[in-house]
Short mmCIF file of C-alpha atoms in Angstrom, two decimals:
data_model
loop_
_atom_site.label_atom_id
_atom_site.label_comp_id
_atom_site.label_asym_id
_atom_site.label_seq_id
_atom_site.Cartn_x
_atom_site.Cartn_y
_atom_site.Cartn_z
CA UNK A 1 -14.76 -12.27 4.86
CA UNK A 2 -13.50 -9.00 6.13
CA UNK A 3 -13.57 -8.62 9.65
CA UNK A 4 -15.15 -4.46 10.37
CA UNK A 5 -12.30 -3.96 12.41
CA UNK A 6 -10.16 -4.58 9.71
CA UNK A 7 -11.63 -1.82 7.81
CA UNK A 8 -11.72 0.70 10.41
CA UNK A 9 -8.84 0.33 11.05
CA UNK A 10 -7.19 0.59 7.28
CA UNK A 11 -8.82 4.00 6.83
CA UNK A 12 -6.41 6.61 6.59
CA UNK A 13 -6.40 9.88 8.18
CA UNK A 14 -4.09 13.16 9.42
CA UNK A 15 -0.96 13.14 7.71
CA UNK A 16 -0.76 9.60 5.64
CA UNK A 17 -3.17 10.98 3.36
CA UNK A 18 -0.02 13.09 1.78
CA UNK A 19 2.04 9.95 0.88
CA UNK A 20 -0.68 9.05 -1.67
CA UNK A 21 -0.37 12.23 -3.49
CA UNK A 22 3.72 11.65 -3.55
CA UNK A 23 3.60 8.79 -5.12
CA UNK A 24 4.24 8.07 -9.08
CA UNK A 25 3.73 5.14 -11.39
CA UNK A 26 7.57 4.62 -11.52
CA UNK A 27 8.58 4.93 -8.28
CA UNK A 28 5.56 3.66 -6.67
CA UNK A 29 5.05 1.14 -8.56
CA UNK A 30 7.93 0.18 -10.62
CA UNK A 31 6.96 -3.32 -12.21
CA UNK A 32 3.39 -2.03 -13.23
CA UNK A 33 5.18 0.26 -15.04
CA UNK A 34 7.63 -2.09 -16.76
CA UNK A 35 4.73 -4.33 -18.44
CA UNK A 36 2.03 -1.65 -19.64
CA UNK A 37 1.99 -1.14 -23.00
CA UNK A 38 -0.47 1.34 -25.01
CA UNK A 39 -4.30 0.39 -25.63
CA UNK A 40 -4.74 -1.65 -22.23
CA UNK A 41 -7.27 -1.78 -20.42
CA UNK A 42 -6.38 -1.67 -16.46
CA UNK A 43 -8.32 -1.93 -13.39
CA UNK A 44 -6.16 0.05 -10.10
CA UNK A 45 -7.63 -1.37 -6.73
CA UNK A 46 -7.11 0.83 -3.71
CA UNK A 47 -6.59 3.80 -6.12
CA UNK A 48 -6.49 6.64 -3.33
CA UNK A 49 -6.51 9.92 -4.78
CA UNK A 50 -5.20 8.50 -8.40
CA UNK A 51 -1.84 9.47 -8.46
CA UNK A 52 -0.28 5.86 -9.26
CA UNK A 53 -3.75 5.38 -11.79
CA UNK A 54 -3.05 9.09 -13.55
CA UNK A 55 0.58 7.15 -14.64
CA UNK A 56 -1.02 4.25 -15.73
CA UNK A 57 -4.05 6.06 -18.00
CA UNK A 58 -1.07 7.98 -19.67
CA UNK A 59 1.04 5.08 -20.08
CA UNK A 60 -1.84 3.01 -21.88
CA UNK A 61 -2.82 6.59 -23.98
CA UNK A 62 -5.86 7.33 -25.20
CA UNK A 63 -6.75 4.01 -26.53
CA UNK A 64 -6.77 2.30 -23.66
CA UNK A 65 -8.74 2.13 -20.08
CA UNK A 66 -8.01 2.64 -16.77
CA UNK A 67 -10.52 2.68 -13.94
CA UNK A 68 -9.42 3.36 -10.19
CA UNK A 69 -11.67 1.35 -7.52
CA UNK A 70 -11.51 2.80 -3.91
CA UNK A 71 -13.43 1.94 -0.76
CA UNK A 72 -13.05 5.50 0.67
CA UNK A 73 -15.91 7.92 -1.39
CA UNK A 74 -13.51 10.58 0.01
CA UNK A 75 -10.37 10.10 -1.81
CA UNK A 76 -12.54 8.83 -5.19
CA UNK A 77 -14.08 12.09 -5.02
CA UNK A 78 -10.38 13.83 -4.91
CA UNK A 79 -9.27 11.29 -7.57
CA UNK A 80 -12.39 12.75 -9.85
CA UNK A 81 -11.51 16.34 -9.09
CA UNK A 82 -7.32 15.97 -9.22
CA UNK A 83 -7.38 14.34 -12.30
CA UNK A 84 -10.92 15.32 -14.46
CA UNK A 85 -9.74 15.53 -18.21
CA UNK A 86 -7.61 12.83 -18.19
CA UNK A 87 -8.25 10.47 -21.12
CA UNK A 88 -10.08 7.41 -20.58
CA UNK A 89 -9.62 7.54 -16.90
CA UNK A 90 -12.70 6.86 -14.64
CA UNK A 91 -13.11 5.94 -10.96
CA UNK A 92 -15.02 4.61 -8.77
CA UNK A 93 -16.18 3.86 -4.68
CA UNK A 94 -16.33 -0.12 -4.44
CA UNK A 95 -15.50 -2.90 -1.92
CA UNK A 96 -12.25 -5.28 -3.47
CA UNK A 97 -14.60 -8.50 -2.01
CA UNK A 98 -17.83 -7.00 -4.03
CA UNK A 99 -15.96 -6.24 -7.63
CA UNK A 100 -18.41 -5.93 -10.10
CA UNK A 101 -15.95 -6.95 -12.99
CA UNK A 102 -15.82 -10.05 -15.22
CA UNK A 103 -13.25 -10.60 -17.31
CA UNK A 104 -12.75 -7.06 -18.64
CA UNK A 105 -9.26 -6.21 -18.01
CA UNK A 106 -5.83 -6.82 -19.41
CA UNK A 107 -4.19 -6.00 -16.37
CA UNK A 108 -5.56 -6.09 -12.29
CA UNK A 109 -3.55 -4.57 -10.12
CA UNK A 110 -3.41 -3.02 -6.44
CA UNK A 111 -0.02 -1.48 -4.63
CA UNK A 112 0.07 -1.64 -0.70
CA UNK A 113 -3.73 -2.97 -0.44
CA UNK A 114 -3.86 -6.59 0.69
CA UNK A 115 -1.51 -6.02 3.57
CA UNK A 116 -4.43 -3.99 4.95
CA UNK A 117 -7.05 -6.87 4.42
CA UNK A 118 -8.10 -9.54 6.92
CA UNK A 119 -9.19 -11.98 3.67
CA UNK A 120 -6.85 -11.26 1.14
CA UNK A 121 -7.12 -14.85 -0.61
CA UNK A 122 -11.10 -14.00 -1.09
CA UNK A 123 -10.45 -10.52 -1.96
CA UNK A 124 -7.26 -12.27 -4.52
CA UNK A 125 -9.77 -14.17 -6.47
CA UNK A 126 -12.11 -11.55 -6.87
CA UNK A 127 -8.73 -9.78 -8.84
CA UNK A 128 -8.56 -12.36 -10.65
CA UNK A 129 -12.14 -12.97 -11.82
CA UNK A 130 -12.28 -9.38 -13.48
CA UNK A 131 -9.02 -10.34 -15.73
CA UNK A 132 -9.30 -11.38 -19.05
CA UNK A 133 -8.84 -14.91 -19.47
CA UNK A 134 -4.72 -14.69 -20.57
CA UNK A 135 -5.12 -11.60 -18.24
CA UNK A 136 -2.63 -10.25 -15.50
CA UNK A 137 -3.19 -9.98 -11.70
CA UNK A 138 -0.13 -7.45 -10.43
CA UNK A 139 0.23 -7.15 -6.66
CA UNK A 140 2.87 -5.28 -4.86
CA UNK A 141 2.95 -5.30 -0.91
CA UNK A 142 5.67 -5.19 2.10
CA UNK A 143 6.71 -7.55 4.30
CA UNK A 144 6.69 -5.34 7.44
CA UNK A 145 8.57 -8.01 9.42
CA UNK A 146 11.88 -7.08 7.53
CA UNK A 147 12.24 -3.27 8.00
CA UNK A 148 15.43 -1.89 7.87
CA UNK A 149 16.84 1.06 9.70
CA UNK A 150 20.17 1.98 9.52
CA UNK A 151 21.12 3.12 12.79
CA UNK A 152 18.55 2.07 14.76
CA UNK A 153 15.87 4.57 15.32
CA UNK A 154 15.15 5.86 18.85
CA UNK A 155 13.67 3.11 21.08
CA UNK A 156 10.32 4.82 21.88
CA UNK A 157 9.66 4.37 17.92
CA UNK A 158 10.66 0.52 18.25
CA UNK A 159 8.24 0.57 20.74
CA UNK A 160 5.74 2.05 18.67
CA UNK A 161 6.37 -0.02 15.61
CA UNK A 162 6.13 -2.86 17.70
CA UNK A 163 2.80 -1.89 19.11
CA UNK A 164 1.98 -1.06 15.35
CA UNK A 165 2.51 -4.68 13.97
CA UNK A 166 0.38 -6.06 17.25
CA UNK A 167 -2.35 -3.94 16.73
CA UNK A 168 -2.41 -4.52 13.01
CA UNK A 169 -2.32 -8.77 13.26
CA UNK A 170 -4.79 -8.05 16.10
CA UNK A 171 -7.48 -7.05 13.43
CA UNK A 172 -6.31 -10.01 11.11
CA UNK A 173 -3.83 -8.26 8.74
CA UNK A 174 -0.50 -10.07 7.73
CA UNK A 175 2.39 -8.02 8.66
CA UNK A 176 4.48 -10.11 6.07
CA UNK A 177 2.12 -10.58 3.37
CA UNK A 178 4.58 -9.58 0.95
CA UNK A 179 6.10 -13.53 1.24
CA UNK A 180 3.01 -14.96 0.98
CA UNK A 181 2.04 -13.87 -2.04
CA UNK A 182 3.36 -16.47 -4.32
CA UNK A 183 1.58 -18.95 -2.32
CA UNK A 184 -1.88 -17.06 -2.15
CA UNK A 185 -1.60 -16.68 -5.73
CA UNK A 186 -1.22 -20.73 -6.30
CA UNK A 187 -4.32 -21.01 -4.16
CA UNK A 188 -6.17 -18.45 -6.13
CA UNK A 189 -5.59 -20.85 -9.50
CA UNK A 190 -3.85 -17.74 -11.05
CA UNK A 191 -0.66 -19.49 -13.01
CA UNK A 192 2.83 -18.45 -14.37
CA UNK A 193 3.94 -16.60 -11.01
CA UNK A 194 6.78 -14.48 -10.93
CA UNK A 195 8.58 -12.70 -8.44
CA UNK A 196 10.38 -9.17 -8.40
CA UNK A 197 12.42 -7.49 -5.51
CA UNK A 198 10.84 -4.05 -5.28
CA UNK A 199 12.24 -3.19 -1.74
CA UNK A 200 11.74 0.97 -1.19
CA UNK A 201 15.33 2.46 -0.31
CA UNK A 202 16.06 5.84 1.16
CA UNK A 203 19.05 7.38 1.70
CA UNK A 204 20.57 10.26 3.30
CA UNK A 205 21.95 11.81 0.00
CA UNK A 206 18.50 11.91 -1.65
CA UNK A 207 16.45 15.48 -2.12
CA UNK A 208 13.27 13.81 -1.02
CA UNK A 209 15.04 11.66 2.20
CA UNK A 210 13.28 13.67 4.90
CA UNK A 211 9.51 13.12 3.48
CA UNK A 212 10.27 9.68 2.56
CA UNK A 213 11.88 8.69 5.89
CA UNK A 214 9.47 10.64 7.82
CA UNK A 215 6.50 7.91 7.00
CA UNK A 216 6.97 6.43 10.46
CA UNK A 217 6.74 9.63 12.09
CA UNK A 218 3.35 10.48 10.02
CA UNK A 219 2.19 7.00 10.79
CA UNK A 220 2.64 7.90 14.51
CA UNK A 221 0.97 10.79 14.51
CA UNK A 222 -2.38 9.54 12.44
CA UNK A 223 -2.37 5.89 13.76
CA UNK A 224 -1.52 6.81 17.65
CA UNK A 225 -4.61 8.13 17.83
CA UNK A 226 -6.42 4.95 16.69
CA UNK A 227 -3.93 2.69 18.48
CA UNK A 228 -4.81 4.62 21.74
CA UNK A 229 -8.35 4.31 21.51
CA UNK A 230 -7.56 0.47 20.68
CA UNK A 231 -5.48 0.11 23.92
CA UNK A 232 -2.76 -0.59 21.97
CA UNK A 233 -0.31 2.86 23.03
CA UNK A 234 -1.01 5.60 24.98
CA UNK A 235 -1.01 9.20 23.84
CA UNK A 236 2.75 10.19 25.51
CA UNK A 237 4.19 6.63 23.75
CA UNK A 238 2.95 7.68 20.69
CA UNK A 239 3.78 11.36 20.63
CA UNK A 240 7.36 10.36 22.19
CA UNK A 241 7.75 7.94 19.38
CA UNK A 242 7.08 10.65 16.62
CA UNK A 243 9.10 13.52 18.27
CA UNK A 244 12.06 11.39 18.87
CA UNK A 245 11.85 10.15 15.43
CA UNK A 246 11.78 13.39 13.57
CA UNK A 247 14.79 14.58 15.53
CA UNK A 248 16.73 11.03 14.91
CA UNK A 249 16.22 11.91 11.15
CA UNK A 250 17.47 15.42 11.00
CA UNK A 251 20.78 14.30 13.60
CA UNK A 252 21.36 10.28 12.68
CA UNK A 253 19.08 8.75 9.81
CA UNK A 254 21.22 7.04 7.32
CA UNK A 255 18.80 4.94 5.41
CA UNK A 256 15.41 2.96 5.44
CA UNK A 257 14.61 0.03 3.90
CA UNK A 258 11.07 -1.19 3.05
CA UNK A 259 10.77 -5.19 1.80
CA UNK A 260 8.46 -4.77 -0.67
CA UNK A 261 7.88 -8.01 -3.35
CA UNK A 262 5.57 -7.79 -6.80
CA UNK A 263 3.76 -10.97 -7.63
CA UNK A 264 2.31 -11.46 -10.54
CA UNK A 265 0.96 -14.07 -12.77
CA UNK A 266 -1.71 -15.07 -15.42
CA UNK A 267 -5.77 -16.13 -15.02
CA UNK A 268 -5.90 -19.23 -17.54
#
């Protein structure tokens, strides 16, 4: 079962919250976007503030049904407001280990979620219990063990990133949940598994390079704080790391690469 510090620690804050609003069905998650078709019905878990779940009511149209599930009442509530008048979009505040769903949904999905759990087999079968029985369970998630930076960032963010991972296994999370997957998914009875390469690339010549590289510089700014009062960093290693950072992208950043997989499969 999740562990509360688990929790606490997944919620987002300060200047993460503005990824979720970046974010787009096709580049955010591409392989959701390859296999909707129009008149499904779709269940989004971790939804944030709806951007990714906006994509996927339009892509299924006005025939199908698309409801965004997140734990933070917050974000639903900026989901509601950002996107009212949307057809046969709806969301709601619920727990991924409490889903109320039974086999009611062509497609269950969630992008970036399990890597925050401490449980994510338990929360995996819960998925998979509100598909439709020839249903779809889509996760995509990184493996934050295989970063790449090309050069090498400044060594007070390695430090950081490092302290980042501890702090996050420390609390239960899987840093490289994204090769796991397959197997959780065999565990979880869910058959017909596939696997597609959705690794996030930025590069230099890209107009949105900057924002997109910048993540770890956000993430230093609204996890330090956490990590501090954690005894993970301290304030100055954390405010170092960000500085540093955002000077090593304007002078030396080349590229960053995320590992991220998609796993997906079928509930018999």
């Amino acid at each position: 079962m999740e562990t509360n510090t688990a929790h606490i620690r997944a919620e987002l804050s300060g200047k993460l919250t503005n990824v979720l609003d970046s974010r787009t069905l096709t580049s955010s998650h591409q392989r959701l976007a390859e296999i909707l078709t129009k008149g499904m019905t779709v269940l989004d878990i971790g939804c944030g503030t709806g951007a990714i779940t906006r994509g996927i009511a339009e892509a299924v149209g006005p025939n199908g049904h698309v409801v965004g599930v997140d734990s933070n009442p917050n974000l639903i509530e900026i989901a509601r407001q950002t996107h009212a008048g949307t057809q046969g979009l709806t969301f709601e505040t619920g727990d991924i280990y409490n889903l109320t769903y039974d086999e009611q949904f062509d497609i269950v999905t969630s992008a970036r979620v399990l890597i925050w759990l401490s449980d994510p087999l338990n929360a995996l079968k819960r998925m998979k219990s509100a598909a439709k029985i020839g249903g779809r369970i889509l996760i995509a998630d990184y493996n934050h063990e295989k970063i790449s930076w090309e050069p090498q960032p400044p060594l007070s963010m390695l430090s950081f990133y490092s302290a980042y991972l501890k702090w996050r296994s420390d609390a239960g999370m899987d840093n490289a949940i994204a090769d796991h997957l397959s197997d959780m998914f065999q565990k979880a009875g869910i058959a017909e598994i596939t696997v597609t390469p959705q690794h996030e690339l930025t590069k230099r010549t890209e107009p949105d390079f900057q924002a997109r590289i910048g993540i770890w510089a956000d993430t230093a700014s609204s996890r330090g704080f956490q990590m501090e009062r954690d005894e993970f960093i301290t304030e100055i290693e954390y405010v170092t790391a960000e500085k540093e950072y955002r000077e090593w992208i304007i002078q030396e950043a080349q590229s960053l690469k995320m590992y991220m997989l998609a796993v997906e499969g079928v509930r018999l």
